[in-house]
Amino acid sequence: MFLQLDGHGPQYAQLTRAIKAGILNGRLTSGMRLPPTRTLALELGLSRITILTAYEQLRADGFIRGCAGSGSYISTLQITQALHAPESTVAPPSRYAQRARQVYDRTHYQPHIELPYDLQYGTPLTNVELSAAWGHELARAATYTALRGVGTQGLHALRQQICDYLALRRGITTLPENVLIVNGTQQAYTLSARVLIDENDSAVLEEPHYFGAYQALVAHGVRVHSVRTDSEGIVCDELPDSAPRLICVTPSHQFPSGAVMSLPRRLELLRYAAAKQCWILEDDYDGEFRYDGRPLAALRSLDEEDRVIYAGTFTKALFGSLRLGYMVLPVALRDDFVMAKYFSDISSSGIEQTALAHFMEDGGFERHLRYARTELQARREALVDGLRRYVGDRVDIVDTPAGMHVVVWLRDYDYASVNALIALARQRGLGLHPVEVHYLKPPPYPGLILGYCGLSPNALREAMQLFGKCLDEIDAKARRRTA
Ligand SMILES: Cc1ncc(COP(=O)(O)O)c(C=O)c1O
C-alpha cells in the first residue's frame, strides 16, 4: 500500500495523517480493506504497535471500522469536493500557521482512546451532585441572562465573586475592574502573547512546563528561553541577563514536577521583574487543591509593583468543558487585554458566566471544592498506596500533597522500555502517559505523569495492580534478553 509519511512528529501520527489524506483525497475509498497490521508493519518498516495505534486513532475518529483480527475497512463517508482539493491549490499558510503546525503534534502525543483505566492528566472529577446542580444553574441562567451579552470583560457579578474567592483563598486583594473573564488559562496565555509580545521577543518558560503554554507562545513567534526548576521552583540565578518580555511560572505547584516556589525565590523573581521591567504570568492552575492544610498565598499577593498577571481557571476545579477562567490584570495592561479579548471572541459565554456567578454566590462552588479536596486526597492516597504495593521501588514517586497528578520516575529503565511499557499497558486497558512531553530537553530518565482525577480509589488500586503486572512483563522480557 503506497503511503507517504511526512516525517513530522511520532510515526503513528504520520501514518494516521497519511491514511486520512488518502481517504480525503479519494484514493482510499469506502469499504476498502486496509492491510493487516503485521503486513503493513513489514511493508513500511515500522513496528506493529505503531500501525495498531494509528488504526485505533482512525477508528476512534470514524475513518475506519472493524477491529484488529477481523480486518479494518474504510468507513462509508460523504467526502465533499472541497476535501478533494489538491494540496497545490491551498494558499501557503501564514507564519503563524507554519509555526503552529510545528508545535501542534506535541499535543497529540498519544491518540485519545477510551480505556477502562486511563491515567490521563486533566480528566475531570465527575460528580453526580455537581452535574445536577450545574444543570439547574444553567437552566436558570438561560432564563435570566440578557440576550445582549455580558460585556467583554465579563459579568460583573462573577468578577465580584472571583474577587471574594481570591481574597479568602489566595490572599489576593483586587477589584472586579481588574478581572477579565477568559476561556480558561489557555486563552490567558494566548492573550498575553498578543498583548505583550512581538514576533521574536523572548519569554521565559519553566523547564519542565505545561506544553499548552509552550505551544501558544511559540505559535505566536515567541523565542522561548527555558529556565530550570528545582525543589524551590524556578532557579532565579539562571534567568537571562537581557530582559525577557514575559516570565511564565506555576509557583503554587510547579507543573508538572509539583515543587512549591519558596518565599526567597518568589521575592527574587519579583525583584528581577521589577529591575528588568518585564511581566510575570502566574498560572495558578490547581491552587485550590492542597491536602496538607497549609494555605499557600499566590505570588500576586506579594506583588507590590503590579507586575504579576494572575491566571486562574474553573476547568480544573469544576470541569474541563466549562472553558471558563479569569485573569487579574495589572492596571497598566487592563485595557489592552480587554481589547485583545474583544478582538478574539467578543466575550466568554454569558449564560455560563451567569450560572457560575449564581453557583458561587449560593455557596455551591465552595461546597464542591470541599467535596473535591476530600475525594481527590482519597484518590491520591489510593494511587500512591497502589504504587507502593504493586510497583514498589521500581518507581520514584514525587510526593507533593497537592493537585491532580503524581509524577513517577523510572530511573532503572531506558526510554525504549518505558515506551514498550506504555504500549503494553494500552493493550491491557491502562493509559500511562509520559512526562517528557512537558520538557524541552528529555529528562535523564523516563517518567510518567499519572492523573488520578478520573478514577475512583478502587479503580486506581486496580490500575496500579495492572501497572505492576505490565512492568513485571517488561522486566521478564529484559531478563530473557540478557540471559
Ligand atoms: C499548568 C497548566 N496550565 C494551564 C492549563 C490550561 O488550563 P485551561 O483548561 O484553563 O485552559 C493546564 C491544563 O491542563 C495546566 O495543566
Short mmCIF file of C-alpha atoms and ligand atoms in Angstrom, two decimals:
data_model
loop_
_atom_site.label_atom_id
_atom_site.label_comp_id
_atom_site.label_asym_id
_atom_site.label_seq_id
_atom_site.Cartn_x
_atom_site.Cartn_y
_atom_site.Cartn_z
CA MET A 1 0.00 0.00 0.00
CA PHE A 2 1.51 3.34 -1.02
CA LEU A 3 1.69 5.74 1.89
CA GLN A 4 3.97 8.75 2.09
CA LEU A 5 4.93 9.69 5.68
CA ASP A 6 5.76 13.38 6.18
CA GLY A 7 8.49 12.89 8.79
CA HIS A 8 6.90 15.26 11.36
CA GLY A 9 6.22 14.01 14.88
CA PRO A 10 5.61 10.47 16.14
CA GLN A 11 5.39 7.76 13.49
CA TYR A 12 1.84 6.65 14.39
CA ALA A 13 0.68 10.28 13.88
CA GLN A 14 2.44 10.43 10.48
CA LEU A 15 0.75 7.19 9.44
CA THR A 16 -2.66 8.37 10.70
CA ARG A 17 -2.26 11.58 8.66
CA ALA A 18 -1.17 9.71 5.55
CA ILE A 19 -4.17 7.35 5.65
CA LYS A 20 -6.59 10.20 6.41
CA ALA A 21 -5.17 12.17 3.48
CA GLY A 22 -5.66 9.12 1.24
CA ILE A 23 -9.31 8.84 2.34
CA LEU A 24 -10.00 12.57 1.98
CA ASN A 25 -8.44 12.86 -1.48
CA GLY A 26 -10.43 9.84 -2.65
CA ARG A 27 -7.54 7.46 -3.22
CA LEU A 28 -8.70 5.14 -0.43
CA THR A 29 -12.41 4.54 -0.93
CA SER A 30 -15.30 3.40 1.27
CA GLY A 31 -15.32 -0.30 2.06
CA MET A 32 -11.68 -0.83 1.07
CA ARG A 33 -9.85 -3.21 3.38
CA LEU A 34 -6.68 -1.92 4.98
CA PRO A 35 -3.71 -4.29 5.06
CA PRO A 36 -3.35 -6.39 8.24
CA THR A 37 -1.17 -4.63 10.80
CA ARG A 38 1.68 -7.14 10.52
CA THR A 39 1.78 -6.83 6.72
CA LEU A 40 1.76 -3.04 6.78
CA ALA A 41 4.40 -3.00 9.53
CA LEU A 42 6.68 -5.10 7.33
CA GLU A 43 5.94 -3.04 4.22
CA LEU A 44 6.64 0.30 5.90
CA GLY A 45 9.42 -0.89 8.19
CA LEU A 46 7.51 0.29 11.28
CA SER A 47 6.64 -1.54 14.49
CA ARG A 48 3.28 -3.29 14.71
CA ILE A 49 2.39 -1.16 17.75
CA THR A 50 2.77 1.96 15.57
CA ILE A 51 0.35 0.52 13.00
CA LEU A 52 -2.09 -0.63 15.70
CA THR A 53 -2.04 2.81 17.35
CA ALA A 54 -2.66 4.56 14.01
CA TYR A 55 -5.56 2.20 13.21
CA GLU A 56 -7.04 2.76 16.68
CA GLN A 57 -6.87 6.52 16.18
CA LEU A 58 -8.52 6.27 12.74
CA ARG A 59 -11.21 4.04 14.23
CA ALA A 60 -11.81 6.49 17.09
CA ASP A 61 -12.12 9.34 14.54
CA GLY A 62 -14.60 7.31 12.47
CA PHE A 63 -12.39 6.95 9.38
CA ILE A 64 -12.23 3.17 9.57
CA ARG A 65 -14.41 0.41 11.04
CA GLY A 66 -13.85 -3.20 12.07
CA CYS A 67 -11.26 -4.35 14.52
CA ALA A 68 -7.84 -5.93 14.79
CA GLY A 69 -8.22 -9.61 13.98
CA SER A 70 -11.31 -9.37 11.75
CA GLY A 71 -9.95 -6.66 9.46
CA SER A 72 -10.16 -2.88 9.23
CA TYR A 73 -12.20 -1.22 6.47
CA ILE A 74 -12.54 2.36 5.27
CA SER A 75 -15.85 3.74 6.60
CA THR A 76 -18.61 4.97 4.33
CA LEU A 77 -18.05 8.72 4.35
CA GLN A 78 -19.60 11.62 2.44
CA ILE A 79 -16.40 13.21 1.17
CA THR A 80 -17.20 16.60 -0.33
CA GLN A 81 -15.44 18.01 -3.38
CA ALA A 82 -13.69 20.62 -1.25
CA LEU A 83 -11.89 17.87 0.59
CA HIS A 84 -10.55 16.59 -2.72
CA ALA A 85 -8.83 19.91 -3.47
CA PRO A 86 -5.25 19.15 -4.41
CA GLU A 87 -2.64 20.49 -1.98
CA SER A 88 -1.25 22.90 -4.56
CA THR A 89 -4.46 24.96 -4.70
CA VAL A 90 -4.21 25.74 -0.98
CA ALA A 91 -2.52 29.09 -0.36
CA PRO A 92 0.71 28.86 1.66
CA PRO A 93 -0.14 29.28 5.34
CA SER A 94 0.86 32.32 7.37
CA ARG A 95 3.99 32.31 9.52
CA TYR A 96 1.67 31.77 12.49
CA ALA A 97 0.13 28.68 10.88
CA GLN A 98 3.53 27.31 9.94
CA ARG A 99 4.83 27.70 13.49
CA ALA A 100 1.59 26.28 14.91
CA ARG A 101 1.90 23.18 12.71
CA GLN A 102 5.36 22.57 14.05
CA VAL A 103 4.29 22.57 17.70
CA TYR A 104 0.79 21.09 17.39
CA ASP A 105 1.89 17.46 17.23
CA ARG A 106 3.17 17.61 20.78
CA THR A 107 -0.45 17.77 21.99
CA HIS A 108 -1.33 14.57 20.23
CA TYR A 109 1.49 12.57 21.63
CA GLN A 110 -0.96 9.72 22.12
CA PRO A 111 -4.30 9.43 20.40
CA HIS A 112 -7.31 9.58 22.68
CA ILE A 113 -8.86 6.14 23.08
CA GLU A 114 -11.37 5.16 25.75
CA LEU A 115 -9.56 2.86 28.17
CA PRO A 116 -11.00 1.28 31.34
CA TYR A 117 -8.15 2.73 33.41
CA ASP A 118 -6.88 5.95 31.90
CA LEU A 119 -4.46 8.00 33.99
CA GLN A 120 -4.73 10.94 31.63
CA TYR A 121 -3.89 14.18 33.43
CA GLY A 122 -6.74 16.68 33.19
CA THR A 123 -9.61 14.17 33.21
CA PRO A 124 -12.26 15.76 35.43
CA LEU A 125 -13.54 14.53 38.75
CA THR A 126 -17.08 13.58 37.78
CA ASN A 127 -19.65 14.06 40.46
CA VAL A 128 -23.41 13.50 40.15
CA GLU A 129 -24.31 16.30 42.59
CA LEU A 130 -22.19 18.79 40.68
CA SER A 131 -23.75 17.77 37.34
CA ALA A 132 -27.27 18.09 38.77
CA ALA A 133 -26.53 21.46 40.41
CA TRP A 134 -24.87 22.74 37.25
CA GLY A 135 -27.80 21.63 35.07
CA HIS A 136 -30.11 23.55 37.38
CA GLU A 137 -27.90 26.68 37.30
CA LEU A 138 -27.68 26.59 33.51
CA ALA A 139 -31.43 26.30 33.08
CA ARG A 140 -31.93 29.19 35.49
CA ALA A 141 -29.26 31.29 33.78
CA ALA A 142 -30.75 30.63 30.34
CA THR A 143 -33.97 32.21 31.54
CA TYR A 144 -32.39 35.23 33.22
CA THR A 145 -29.43 36.14 31.02
CA ALA A 146 -29.92 39.22 28.90
CA LEU A 147 -29.73 38.22 25.26
CA ARG A 148 -27.44 41.15 24.51
CA GLY A 149 -24.46 39.53 26.22
CA VAL A 150 -22.45 40.41 29.28
CA GLY A 151 -19.67 42.72 28.02
CA THR A 152 -16.14 41.82 27.02
CA GLN A 153 -14.63 41.96 30.49
CA GLY A 154 -17.21 39.53 31.82
CA LEU A 155 -20.25 39.57 34.06
CA HIS A 156 -19.70 41.99 36.95
CA ALA A 157 -21.38 39.65 39.46
CA LEU A 158 -18.98 36.84 38.51
CA ARG A 159 -15.94 39.13 38.73
CA GLN A 160 -17.09 40.20 42.20
CA GLN A 161 -17.45 36.55 43.27
CA ILE A 162 -13.96 35.86 41.96
CA CYS A 163 -12.54 38.80 43.94
CA ASP A 164 -14.19 37.47 47.12
CA TYR A 165 -12.85 33.99 46.46
CA LEU A 166 -9.33 35.26 45.74
CA ALA A 167 -9.27 37.35 48.92
CA LEU A 168 -10.39 34.40 51.01
CA ARG A 169 -8.40 31.57 49.43
CA ARG A 170 -5.43 33.00 47.55
CA GLY A 171 -4.55 36.12 49.59
CA ILE A 172 -5.16 38.40 46.60
CA THR A 173 -6.89 41.74 47.09
CA THR A 174 -8.30 43.16 43.88
CA LEU A 175 -11.39 44.76 42.37
CA PRO A 176 -13.76 43.49 39.66
CA GLU A 177 -12.37 46.27 37.41
CA ASN A 178 -9.04 44.39 37.25
CA VAL A 179 -10.56 41.00 36.46
CA LEU A 180 -11.06 39.72 32.92
CA ILE A 181 -13.11 36.57 32.31
CA VAL A 182 -11.43 34.32 29.73
CA ASN A 183 -12.00 30.89 28.21
CA GLY A 184 -9.58 29.09 30.50
CA THR A 185 -5.88 29.62 31.17
CA GLN A 186 -5.07 28.65 27.60
CA GLN A 187 -6.68 31.88 26.45
CA ALA A 188 -4.78 33.78 29.16
CA TYR A 189 -1.55 32.57 27.50
CA THR A 190 -2.73 33.49 24.00
CA LEU A 191 -3.88 36.97 25.05
CA SER A 192 -0.62 37.55 26.95
CA ALA A 193 1.35 36.67 23.82
CA ARG A 194 -0.77 39.03 21.71
CA VAL A 195 -0.70 41.96 24.08
CA LEU A 196 2.86 41.74 25.39
CA ILE A 197 5.00 40.13 22.75
CA ASP A 198 6.13 40.93 19.23
CA GLU A 199 7.49 38.24 16.93
CA ASN A 200 10.97 37.19 18.10
CA ASP A 201 10.67 38.77 21.56
CA SER A 202 11.68 36.37 24.27
CA ALA A 203 9.68 34.84 27.11
CA VAL A 204 10.88 32.65 29.96
CA LEU A 205 9.24 29.28 30.46
CA GLU A 206 9.98 26.92 33.31
CA GLU A 207 11.58 23.60 32.48
CA PRO A 208 9.50 21.47 32.77
CA HIS A 209 6.40 23.40 31.77
CA TYR A 210 2.82 22.96 30.57
CA PHE A 211 3.10 22.18 26.86
CA GLY A 212 -0.06 24.20 26.06
CA ALA A 213 1.76 27.32 27.23
CA TYR A 214 4.75 26.50 25.06
CA GLN A 215 2.53 25.92 22.04
CA ALA A 216 0.59 29.17 22.45
CA LEU A 217 3.80 31.20 22.79
CA VAL A 218 5.79 29.53 20.03
CA ALA A 219 2.91 29.69 17.54
CA HIS A 220 2.82 33.43 18.22
CA GLY A 221 6.51 33.72 17.31
CA VAL A 222 7.95 33.97 20.81
CA ARG A 223 11.56 32.93 21.38
CA VAL A 224 11.33 30.66 24.40
CA HIS A 225 14.09 30.94 26.99
CA SER A 226 13.84 27.84 29.10
CA VAL A 227 14.91 28.12 32.77
CA ARG A 228 15.49 25.14 35.05
CA THR A 229 13.36 24.46 38.12
CA ASP A 230 14.37 22.61 41.28
CA SER A 231 12.66 21.77 44.56
CA GLU A 232 12.14 25.52 45.23
CA GLY A 233 10.68 26.33 41.82
CA ILE A 234 12.30 28.36 39.03
CA VAL A 235 16.07 28.86 39.51
CA CYS A 236 16.22 32.66 39.51
CA ASP A 237 20.04 32.74 39.20
CA GLU A 238 19.60 31.31 35.71
CA LEU A 239 17.18 33.97 34.45
CA PRO A 240 18.59 35.71 31.36
CA ASP A 241 20.67 38.90 31.64
CA SER A 242 18.79 40.54 28.81
CA ALA A 243 15.22 41.30 29.82
CA PRO A 244 12.54 38.93 28.54
CA ARG A 245 9.09 40.42 27.93
CA LEU A 246 7.29 37.78 29.97
CA ILE A 247 8.05 35.09 32.56
CA CYS A 248 5.54 32.25 32.88
CA VAL A 249 5.55 30.40 36.19
CA THR A 250 3.43 27.96 38.22
CA PRO A 251 4.50 28.98 41.77
CA SER A 252 1.87 27.16 43.86
CA HIS A 253 2.52 23.77 42.30
CA GLN A 254 5.18 23.69 39.60
CA PHE A 255 3.79 21.92 36.57
CA PRO A 256 4.34 19.03 36.29
CA SER A 257 7.12 18.49 38.87
CA GLY A 258 5.00 19.55 41.87
CA ALA A 259 7.60 21.83 43.54
CA VAL A 260 6.28 24.77 45.55
CA MET A 261 8.15 28.02 44.88
CA SER A 262 9.88 29.08 48.11
CA LEU A 263 9.42 32.55 49.58
CA PRO A 264 13.04 33.65 48.85
CA ARG A 265 12.58 32.61 45.21
CA ARG A 266 9.26 34.42 44.96
CA LEU A 267 10.84 37.62 46.25
CA GLU A 268 13.85 37.20 43.97
CA LEU A 269 11.60 36.72 40.95
CA LEU A 270 9.58 39.82 41.79
CA ARG A 271 12.81 41.85 42.21
CA TYR A 272 14.08 40.58 38.84
CA ALA A 273 10.80 41.52 37.10
CA ALA A 274 10.89 45.00 38.64
CA ALA A 275 14.56 45.53 37.68
CA LYS A 276 14.09 44.25 34.11
CA GLN A 277 10.67 45.83 33.66
CA CYS A 278 9.12 42.57 32.50
CA TRP A 279 5.79 40.89 33.27
CA ILE A 280 5.16 37.69 35.17
CA LEU A 281 2.29 35.37 34.25
CA GLU A 282 1.33 33.36 37.33
CA ASP A 283 -0.54 30.24 36.23
CA ASP A 284 -2.42 29.08 39.35
CA TYR A 285 -3.98 26.09 37.59
CA ASP A 286 -4.71 23.95 40.67
CA GLY A 287 -4.12 26.30 43.61
CA GLU A 288 -7.43 25.12 45.14
CA PHE A 289 -6.12 21.67 45.83
CA ARG A 290 -3.66 21.29 48.70
CA TYR A 291 -4.14 18.36 51.03
CA ASP A 292 -1.81 19.16 53.91
CA GLY A 293 -3.93 22.06 55.10
CA ARG A 294 -1.17 24.62 54.54
CA PRO A 295 -2.75 27.59 52.72
CA LEU A 296 -0.46 28.98 50.07
CA ALA A 297 -0.81 32.60 49.11
CA ALA A 298 -0.43 33.39 45.42
CA LEU A 299 2.66 35.18 44.05
CA ARG A 300 0.36 38.01 43.01
CA SER A 301 -0.41 38.67 46.69
CA LEU A 302 3.26 39.67 47.24
CA ASP A 303 3.44 41.86 44.17
CA GLU A 304 3.81 45.50 45.15
CA GLU A 305 4.91 46.71 41.71
CA ASP A 306 1.80 45.46 39.86
CA ARG A 307 3.88 43.29 37.53
CA VAL A 308 2.10 39.94 38.05
CA ILE A 309 -0.70 38.83 35.74
CA TYR A 310 -2.61 36.18 37.64
CA ALA A 311 -4.46 33.43 35.75
CA GLY A 312 -6.96 31.15 37.47
CA THR A 313 -9.26 28.55 35.94
CA PHE A 314 -12.53 26.77 36.65
CA THR A 315 -11.68 23.96 34.27
CA LYS A 316 -9.80 22.06 36.98
CA ALA A 317 -11.98 22.88 39.99
CA LEU A 318 -15.27 22.21 38.15
CA PHE A 319 -14.94 20.53 34.77
CA GLY A 320 -12.79 20.86 31.67
CA SER A 321 -15.55 21.53 29.16
CA LEU A 322 -16.68 24.61 31.13
CA ARG A 323 -13.82 26.56 29.49
CA LEU A 324 -14.03 29.49 31.90
CA GLY A 325 -11.13 31.11 33.69
CA TYR A 326 -10.08 34.59 34.76
CA MET A 327 -7.13 36.94 34.79
CA VAL A 328 -6.26 39.53 37.42
CA LEU A 329 -4.53 42.26 35.43
CA PRO A 330 -2.02 44.94 36.33
CA VAL A 331 -3.77 48.30 35.88
CA ALA A 332 -1.33 49.33 33.13
CA LEU A 333 -2.33 46.35 30.99
CA ARG A 334 -6.03 46.13 31.67
CA ASP A 335 -7.44 47.99 28.67
CA ASP A 336 -5.10 46.30 26.21
CA PHE A 337 -6.12 42.85 27.44
CA VAL A 338 -9.82 43.72 27.27
CA MET A 339 -9.32 44.90 23.68
CA ALA A 340 -7.45 41.72 22.74
CA LYS A 341 -10.23 39.65 24.28
CA TYR A 342 -12.79 41.66 22.29
CA PHE A 343 -10.95 41.03 19.03
CA SER A 344 -10.56 37.37 19.93
CA ASP A 345 -14.16 36.40 20.72
CA ILE A 346 -16.14 39.47 21.96
CA SER A 347 -16.72 37.78 25.33
CA SER A 348 -16.99 34.44 27.10
CA SER A 349 -20.42 32.79 27.22
CA GLY A 350 -22.89 34.97 29.14
CA ILE A 351 -25.18 32.10 30.13
CA GLU A 352 -22.34 30.11 31.68
CA GLN A 353 -20.99 33.18 33.46
CA THR A 354 -24.44 33.89 34.92
CA ALA A 355 -24.77 30.26 36.03
CA LEU A 356 -21.33 30.29 37.62
CA ALA A 357 -21.86 33.61 39.41
CA HIS A 358 -25.04 32.28 41.00
CA PHE A 359 -23.41 28.93 41.82
CA MET A 360 -20.63 30.78 43.67
CA GLU A 361 -22.97 33.22 45.38
CA ASP A 362 -25.12 30.35 46.60
CA GLY A 363 -22.15 28.52 48.13
CA GLY A 364 -22.26 25.67 45.57
CA PHE A 365 -18.68 26.27 44.43
CA GLU A 366 -17.25 26.20 47.97
CA ARG A 367 -19.28 23.05 48.72
CA HIS A 368 -17.93 21.38 45.62
CA LEU A 369 -14.35 22.40 46.47
CA ARG A 370 -14.71 20.84 49.94
CA TYR A 371 -16.01 17.62 48.40
CA ALA A 372 -13.35 17.66 45.66
CA ARG A 373 -10.49 18.20 48.12
CA THR A 374 -11.56 15.20 50.24
CA GLU A 375 -12.22 13.00 47.23
CA LEU A 376 -9.01 13.94 45.43
CA GLN A 377 -6.97 13.34 48.56
CA ALA A 378 -8.52 9.85 48.85
CA ARG A 379 -7.74 9.18 45.19
CA ARG A 380 -4.21 10.43 45.58
CA GLU A 381 -3.66 8.16 48.58
CA ALA A 382 -5.14 5.18 46.72
CA LEU A 383 -2.80 5.83 43.80
CA VAL A 384 0.30 6.24 45.95
CA ASP A 385 -0.58 3.19 48.12
CA GLY A 386 -1.20 1.14 44.97
CA LEU A 387 2.12 2.29 43.51
CA ARG A 388 4.00 1.33 46.68
CA ARG A 389 2.26 -2.02 46.89
CA TYR A 390 2.28 -3.20 43.27
CA VAL A 391 5.08 -1.27 41.59
CA GLY A 392 7.36 -0.86 44.60
CA ASP A 393 10.77 0.70 44.36
CA ARG A 394 10.85 0.33 40.61
CA VAL A 395 9.48 3.87 40.53
CA ASP A 396 10.43 7.02 42.48
CA ILE A 397 7.28 8.86 43.49
CA VAL A 398 7.35 12.66 43.62
CA ASP A 399 5.16 13.10 46.65
CA THR A 400 3.61 16.60 46.84
CA PRO A 401 0.32 16.69 48.73
CA ALA A 402 -1.40 18.83 46.11
CA GLY A 403 -3.04 18.91 42.73
CA MET A 404 -4.47 16.22 40.50
CA HIS A 405 -1.47 14.25 39.33
CA VAL A 406 1.61 12.43 40.59
CA VAL A 407 4.89 12.18 38.70
CA VAL A 408 6.91 8.98 38.93
CA TRP A 409 10.41 8.40 37.62
CA LEU A 410 11.67 5.05 36.34
CA ARG A 411 15.38 5.51 36.98
CA ASP A 412 16.31 1.90 36.20
CA TYR A 413 14.61 1.86 32.79
CA ASP A 414 15.53 3.42 29.48
CA TYR A 415 13.13 5.28 27.21
CA ALA A 416 12.66 2.27 24.91
CA SER A 417 11.48 0.02 27.76
CA VAL A 418 9.12 2.68 29.11
CA ASN A 419 7.67 3.17 25.61
CA ALA A 420 7.19 -0.60 25.45
CA LEU A 421 5.54 -0.45 28.89
CA ILE A 422 3.16 2.31 27.73
CA ALA A 423 2.23 0.33 24.60
CA LEU A 424 1.69 -2.89 26.56
CA ALA A 425 -0.38 -1.10 29.20
CA ARG A 426 -2.60 0.39 26.49
CA GLN A 427 -3.28 -3.09 25.11
CA ARG A 428 -4.30 -4.14 28.63
CA GLY A 429 -6.63 -1.15 29.06
CA LEU A 430 -4.35 1.06 31.15
CA GLY A 431 -3.47 4.55 29.92
CA LEU A 432 0.00 5.64 31.05
CA HIS A 433 1.34 8.97 29.82
CA PRO A 434 4.96 10.07 29.55
CA VAL A 435 6.03 13.20 31.36
CA GLU A 436 8.68 14.18 28.81
CA VAL A 437 6.10 15.98 26.60
CA HIS A 438 6.38 18.73 29.20
CA TYR A 439 10.15 19.03 28.77
CA LEU A 440 12.08 20.77 26.03
CA LYS A 441 15.09 18.53 26.65
CA PRO A 442 14.18 14.96 27.57
CA PRO A 443 14.95 14.31 31.26
CA PRO A 444 17.83 11.91 32.05
CA TYR A 445 15.44 9.04 32.79
CA PRO A 446 11.89 8.37 31.71
CA GLY A 447 8.95 9.40 33.85
CA LEU A 448 5.17 9.20 33.82
CA ILE A 449 2.53 11.76 34.74
CA LEU A 450 -0.28 9.90 36.49
CA GLY A 451 -3.56 11.84 36.60
CA TYR A 452 -5.79 10.43 39.31
CA CYS A 453 -8.87 12.62 38.97
CA GLY A 454 -10.90 10.44 36.64
CA LEU A 455 -10.83 7.11 38.53
CA SER A 456 -12.33 6.06 41.87
CA PRO A 457 -9.96 4.94 44.66
CA ASN A 458 -10.83 1.29 43.92
CA ALA A 459 -10.25 1.70 40.20
CA LEU A 460 -6.93 3.38 40.97
CA ARG A 461 -5.81 0.42 43.08
CA GLU A 462 -6.78 -1.93 40.23
CA ALA A 463 -4.95 0.31 37.79
CA MET A 464 -1.78 0.16 39.91
CA GLN A 465 -2.05 -3.64 40.09
CA LEU A 466 -2.20 -3.68 36.29
CA PHE A 467 0.73 -1.27 36.14
CA GLY A 468 2.75 -3.66 38.35
CA LYS A 469 1.85 -6.64 36.13
CA CYS A 470 2.80 -4.82 32.93
CA LEU A 471 6.11 -3.81 34.49
CA ASP A 472 6.68 -7.46 35.54
CA GLU A 473 6.30 -8.44 31.88
CA ILE A 474 8.73 -5.77 30.73
CA ASP A 475 11.22 -6.92 33.41
CA ALA A 476 10.81 -10.58 32.40
CA LYS A 477 11.48 -9.70 28.74
CA ALA A 478 14.59 -7.75 29.72
CA ARG A 479 15.82 -10.72 31.81
CA ARG A 480 15.26 -13.10 28.86
CA ARG A 481 17.27 -10.78 26.61
CA THR A 482 20.21 -10.67 29.00
CA ALA A 483 20.09 -14.40 29.90
C1 LIG B 1 -0.29 24.04 34.21
C2 LIG B 1 -1.50 24.26 33.35
N1 LIG B 1 -1.74 25.48 32.88
C3 LIG B 1 -2.80 25.71 32.10
C4 LIG B 1 -3.66 24.71 31.72
C5 LIG B 1 -4.81 25.02 30.82
O1 LIG B 1 -5.93 25.29 31.59
P1 LIG B 1 -7.33 25.64 30.99
O2 LIG B 1 -8.08 24.36 30.88
O3 LIG B 1 -7.93 26.57 31.98
O4 LIG B 1 -7.13 26.30 29.67
C6 LIG B 1 -3.45 23.43 32.19
C7 LIG B 1 -4.36 22.36 31.77
O5 LIG B 1 -4.23 21.21 31.99
C8 LIG B 1 -2.33 23.20 33.03
O6 LIG B 1 -2.06 21.98 33.48
#
